[in-house]
Every structure is written in structure tokens, then in C-alpha cells.
Tab-separated table of C-alpha atoms in Angstrom:
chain	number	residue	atom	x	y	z
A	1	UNK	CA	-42.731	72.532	38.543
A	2	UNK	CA	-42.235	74.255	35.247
A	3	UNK	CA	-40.796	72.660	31.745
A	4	UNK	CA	-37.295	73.066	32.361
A	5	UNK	CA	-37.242	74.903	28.605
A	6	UNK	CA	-39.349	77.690	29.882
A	7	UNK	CA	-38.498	81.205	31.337
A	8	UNK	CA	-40.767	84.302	32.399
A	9	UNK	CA	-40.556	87.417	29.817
A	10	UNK	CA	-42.171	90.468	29.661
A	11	UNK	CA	-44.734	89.955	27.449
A	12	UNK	CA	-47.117	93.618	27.058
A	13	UNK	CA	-48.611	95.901	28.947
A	14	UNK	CA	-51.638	94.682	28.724
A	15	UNK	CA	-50.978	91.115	29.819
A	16	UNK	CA	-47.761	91.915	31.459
A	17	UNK	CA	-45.279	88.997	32.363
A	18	UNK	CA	-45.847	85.466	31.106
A	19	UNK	CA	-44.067	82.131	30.526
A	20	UNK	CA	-42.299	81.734	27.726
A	21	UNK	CA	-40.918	78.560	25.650
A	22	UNK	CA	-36.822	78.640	25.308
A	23	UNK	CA	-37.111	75.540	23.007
A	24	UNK	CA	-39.230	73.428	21.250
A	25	UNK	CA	-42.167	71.160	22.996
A	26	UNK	CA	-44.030	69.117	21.435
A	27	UNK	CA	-47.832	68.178	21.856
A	28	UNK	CA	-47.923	65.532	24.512
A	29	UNK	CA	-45.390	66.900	26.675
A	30	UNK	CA	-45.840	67.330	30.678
A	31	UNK	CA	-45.855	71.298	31.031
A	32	UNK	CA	-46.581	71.805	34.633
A	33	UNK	CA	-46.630	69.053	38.165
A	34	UNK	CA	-47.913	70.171	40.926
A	35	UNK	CA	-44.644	69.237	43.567
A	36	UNK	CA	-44.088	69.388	47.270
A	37	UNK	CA	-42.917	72.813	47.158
A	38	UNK	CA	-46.334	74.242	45.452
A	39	UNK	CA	-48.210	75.459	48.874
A	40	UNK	CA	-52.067	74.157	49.621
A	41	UNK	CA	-53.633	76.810	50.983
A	42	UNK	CA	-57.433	76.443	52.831
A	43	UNK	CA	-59.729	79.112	52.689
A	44	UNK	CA	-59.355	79.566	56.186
A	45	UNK	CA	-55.836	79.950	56.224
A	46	UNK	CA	-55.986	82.823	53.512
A	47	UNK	CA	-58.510	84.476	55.617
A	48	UNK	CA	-55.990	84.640	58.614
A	49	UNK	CA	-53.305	86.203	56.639
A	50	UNK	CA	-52.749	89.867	55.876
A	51	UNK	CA	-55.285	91.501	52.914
A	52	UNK	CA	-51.921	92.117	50.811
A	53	UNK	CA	-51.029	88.446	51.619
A	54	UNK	CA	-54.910	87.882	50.332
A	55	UNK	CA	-54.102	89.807	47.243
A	56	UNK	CA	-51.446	87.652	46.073
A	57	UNK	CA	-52.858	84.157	46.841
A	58	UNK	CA	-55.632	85.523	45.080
A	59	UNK	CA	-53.749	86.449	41.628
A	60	UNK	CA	-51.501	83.693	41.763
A	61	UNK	CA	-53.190	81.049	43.134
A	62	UNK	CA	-56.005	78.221	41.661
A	63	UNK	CA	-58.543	76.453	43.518
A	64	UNK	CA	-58.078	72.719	43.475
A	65	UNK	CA	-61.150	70.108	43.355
A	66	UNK	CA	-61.208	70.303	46.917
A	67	UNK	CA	-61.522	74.270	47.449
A	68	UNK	CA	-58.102	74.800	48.676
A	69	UNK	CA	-55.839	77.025	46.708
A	70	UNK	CA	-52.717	76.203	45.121
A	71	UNK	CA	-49.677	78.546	45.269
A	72	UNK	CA	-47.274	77.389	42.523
A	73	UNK	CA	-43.356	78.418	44.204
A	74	UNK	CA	-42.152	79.056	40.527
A	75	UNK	CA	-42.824	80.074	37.563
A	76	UNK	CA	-46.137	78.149	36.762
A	77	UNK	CA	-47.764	81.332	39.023
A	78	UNK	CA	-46.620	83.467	35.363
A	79	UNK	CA	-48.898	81.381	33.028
A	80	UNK	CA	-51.446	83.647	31.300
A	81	UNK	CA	-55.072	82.569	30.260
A	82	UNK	CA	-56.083	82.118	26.819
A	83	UNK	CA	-59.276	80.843	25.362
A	84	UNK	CA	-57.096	78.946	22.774
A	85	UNK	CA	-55.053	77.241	25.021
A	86	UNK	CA	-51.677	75.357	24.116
A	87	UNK	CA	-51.456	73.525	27.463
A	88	UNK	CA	-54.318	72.218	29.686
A	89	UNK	CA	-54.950	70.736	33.175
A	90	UNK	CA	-55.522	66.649	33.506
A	91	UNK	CA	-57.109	64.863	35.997
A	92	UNK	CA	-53.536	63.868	37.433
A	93	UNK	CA	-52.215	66.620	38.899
A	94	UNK	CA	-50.195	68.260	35.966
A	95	UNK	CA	-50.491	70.176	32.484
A	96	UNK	CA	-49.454	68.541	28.994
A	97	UNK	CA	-49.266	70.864	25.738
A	98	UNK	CA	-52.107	70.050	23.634
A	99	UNK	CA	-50.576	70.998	20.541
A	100	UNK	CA	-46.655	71.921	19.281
A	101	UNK	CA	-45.343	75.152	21.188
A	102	UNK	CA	-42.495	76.750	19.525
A	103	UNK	CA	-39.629	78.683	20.647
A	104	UNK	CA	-40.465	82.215	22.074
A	105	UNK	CA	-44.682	81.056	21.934
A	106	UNK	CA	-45.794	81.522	25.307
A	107	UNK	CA	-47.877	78.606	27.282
A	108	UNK	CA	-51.288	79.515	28.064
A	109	UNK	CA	-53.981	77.794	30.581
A	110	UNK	CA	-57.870	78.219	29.880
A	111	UNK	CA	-58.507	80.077	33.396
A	112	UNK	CA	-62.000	78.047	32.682
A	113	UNK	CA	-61.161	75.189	34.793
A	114	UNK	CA	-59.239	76.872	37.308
A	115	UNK	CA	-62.172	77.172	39.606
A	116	UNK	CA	-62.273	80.752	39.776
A	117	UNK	CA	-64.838	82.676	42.416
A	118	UNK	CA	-65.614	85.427	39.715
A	119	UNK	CA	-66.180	85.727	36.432
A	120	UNK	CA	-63.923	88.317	34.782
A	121	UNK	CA	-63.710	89.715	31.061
A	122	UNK	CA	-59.951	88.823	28.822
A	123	UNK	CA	-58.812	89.659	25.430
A	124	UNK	CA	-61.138	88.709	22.864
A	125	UNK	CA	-59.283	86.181	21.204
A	126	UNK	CA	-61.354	85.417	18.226
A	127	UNK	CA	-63.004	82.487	19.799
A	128	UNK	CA	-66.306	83.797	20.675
A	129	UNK	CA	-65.524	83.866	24.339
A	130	UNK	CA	-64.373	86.713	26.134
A	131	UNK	CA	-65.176	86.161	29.883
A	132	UNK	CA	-64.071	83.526	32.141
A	133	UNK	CA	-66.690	82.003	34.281
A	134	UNK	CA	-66.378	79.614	37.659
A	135	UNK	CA	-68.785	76.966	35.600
A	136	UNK	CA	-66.584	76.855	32.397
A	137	UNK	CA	-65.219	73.222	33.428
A	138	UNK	CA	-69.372	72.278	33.300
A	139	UNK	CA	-69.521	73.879	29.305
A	140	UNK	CA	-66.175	72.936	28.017
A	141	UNK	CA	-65.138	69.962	29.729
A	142	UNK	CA	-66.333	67.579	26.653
A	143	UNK	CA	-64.010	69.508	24.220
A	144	UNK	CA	-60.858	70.027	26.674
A	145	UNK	CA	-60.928	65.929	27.100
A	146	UNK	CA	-60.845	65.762	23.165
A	147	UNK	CA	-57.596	67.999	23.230
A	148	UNK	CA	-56.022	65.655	25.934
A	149	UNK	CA	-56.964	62.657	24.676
A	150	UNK	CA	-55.308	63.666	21.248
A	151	UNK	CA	-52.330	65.084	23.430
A	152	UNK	CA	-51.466	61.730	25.035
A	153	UNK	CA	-51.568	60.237	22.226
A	154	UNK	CA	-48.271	61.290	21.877
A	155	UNK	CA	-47.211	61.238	25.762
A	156	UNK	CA	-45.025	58.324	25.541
A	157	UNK	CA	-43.525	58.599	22.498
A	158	UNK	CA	-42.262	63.025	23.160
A	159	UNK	CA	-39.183	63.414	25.955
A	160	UNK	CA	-40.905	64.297	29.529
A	161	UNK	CA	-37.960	66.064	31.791
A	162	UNK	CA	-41.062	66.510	34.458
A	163	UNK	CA	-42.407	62.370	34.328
A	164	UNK	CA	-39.937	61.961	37.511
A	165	UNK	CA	-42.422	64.361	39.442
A	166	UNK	CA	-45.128	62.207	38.526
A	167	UNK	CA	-46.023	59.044	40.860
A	168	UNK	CA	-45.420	55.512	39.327
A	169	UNK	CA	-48.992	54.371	40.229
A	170	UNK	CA	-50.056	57.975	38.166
A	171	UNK	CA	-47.950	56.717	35.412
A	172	UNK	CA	-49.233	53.034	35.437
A	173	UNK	CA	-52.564	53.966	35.331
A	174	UNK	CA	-51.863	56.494	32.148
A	175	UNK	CA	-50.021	53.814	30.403
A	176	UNK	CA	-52.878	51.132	30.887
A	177	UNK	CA	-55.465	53.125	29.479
A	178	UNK	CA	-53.353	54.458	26.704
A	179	UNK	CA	-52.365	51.059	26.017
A	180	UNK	CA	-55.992	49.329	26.126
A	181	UNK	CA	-57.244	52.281	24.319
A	182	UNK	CA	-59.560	53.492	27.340
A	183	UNK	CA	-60.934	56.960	28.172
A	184	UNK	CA	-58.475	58.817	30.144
A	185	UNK	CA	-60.158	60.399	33.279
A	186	UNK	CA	-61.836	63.354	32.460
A	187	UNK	CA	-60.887	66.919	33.096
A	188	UNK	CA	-63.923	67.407	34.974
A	189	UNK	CA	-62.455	65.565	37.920
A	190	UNK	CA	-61.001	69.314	38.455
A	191	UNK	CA	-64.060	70.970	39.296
A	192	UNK	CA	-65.018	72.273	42.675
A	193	UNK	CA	-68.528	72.833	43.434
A	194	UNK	CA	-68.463	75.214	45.869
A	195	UNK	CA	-71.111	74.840	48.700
């Protein structure tokens, strides 16, 4: 499930649609939960279905740590990639922004740890990356956990409209190592070696 402060807008024709910020969030706020309506999707399944079927799962979809593929129901399935990211993935199952997003900034995801099957080339960005690859989460994984652990930081101290999506024991665990001042677990807990 989305931020409740977000829509989808037309954003170019380059990039087309993306999600959009209505209001402010601050750095350390849930973004994104995966919920019970968000459809988990084997490999096997997607095979079954028809190749237009295919088509979408494989635009809109991610592959989890497992190797099944997520299909978000709303509008998380809008968020664009960008290799400067203002959101990123955690290890539990949803997105915080890792910095300030203001009103009418779009949220981005770094397609890097998304476990994608091919590498493909996006907007040169300034960053001196310009192509996604399936082992990003191996390169970067080091510098997204800096960015989260600097976004929690501020987790409970920023409104969270999404923390009821979020299981207690998820929660708990957050709020002990925040608390003790303990590593968060890593990002890399994302990544899907495929076989």
C-alpha cells in the first residue's frame, strides 16, 4: 500500500506516468507495505498465463528474495527508477523515504535491488550509472544500508499512516535495534540468487 499523500501523474514522455507526493514526507517515513492485496506470483504461474498477461507482470512486477514476483494492486506498480533514489526497500517488507520529499517531487525506487532478470539502460542521471543490473543489490548494498540507517533514525519520531500494515513483531524488532543502537538488517536480505 501506497503513502496515503501520494497520487499517479503524468510525468513525460519519456518516463511516462509516475507517483507523485500530494504533501510533504519526511525522511523516515514508511512509503510503500507490501499488504494482502499485493499478488505473489511464481514463475510458474506467470508461465501459465497469457504472453500479454506475461507482459504486464513483467513491467509491473518485482522479484522478491524468494524468486516469486510481486504484483503491487495500487499505485506502488507507478513508482519510477532513479539512481538517486528518495525512497528505498528494507529488509521488512516495505519502503521508507531516505531523505525529505516535497510536494509535487515524485518517489523513486533504485530498480537495483529489485531483482531484475535483465539489465536495461535509464536516464543518465548524473550519478555515473546509467544501466540497471540484476547484481546491483551485490555493489550497492553497503551504501543503500547507510541511507536507511540514517532514514530510521527518524522513523519514530515522523507520522507513519502505513505502521498499521506493518506486523507488531516487525515493529518490535525495529524499535529494539533502534533503541540499543544495533545494525538494522541489511538490504541485502532482498536479493535473489537465481539458480
Amino acid at each position: 500500500m501506497m503513502h496515503p499523500d501520494t497520487e499517479v501523474r503524468f510525468i513525460n514522455d519519456v518516463i511516462g506516468y509516475g507517483v507523485v507526493a500530494k504533501r510533504f514526507i519526511p525522511r523516515g517515513t514508511i512509503t510503500w507495505v507490501q499488504d494482502d492485496l499485493d499478488r505473489i506470483l511464481t514463475v510458474n504461474e506467470v508461465e501459465k498465463m497469457h504472453s500479454n498477461v506475461q507482459e504486464q507482470v513483467e513491467k509491473y512486477a518485482f522479484r522478491n528474495n524468494k524468486g516469486q514476483l510481486v504484483l503491487c494492486w495500487d499505485l506502488a506498480k507507478y513508482v519510477n527508477h532513479s539512481f538517486n533514489a528518495n525512497c528505498l526497500s528494507s529488509a521488512y517488507d516495505f519502503e521508507v523515504a531516505v531523505r525529505d520529499i516535497q510536494p509535487g517531487e515524485q518517489l523513486t525506487d533504485d530498480y537495483g535491488y529489485l531483482n531484475i532478470s535483465e539489465p536495461f539502460k535509464a536516464v543518465d542521471e548524473g550519478t555515473g550509472r546509467d544501466t540497471v543490473y540484476p547484481d546491483d543489490l551485490l555493489k550497492y548494498h553497503q551504501k543503500w544500508d547507510r541511507q536507511l540507517k540514517e532514514a530510521f533514525e527518524d522513523f519514530e519520531a515522523v507520522e507513519q499512516p502505513l505502521k498499521q500494515f506493518v506486523s507488531s513483531a516487525v515493529l518490535e524488532k525495529i524499535k529494539t535495534s533502534l533503541a540499543k543502537n544495533e545494525p538494522l538488517d541489511s538490504i541485502l536480505n532482498l536479493y535473489y540468487a537465481e539458480k
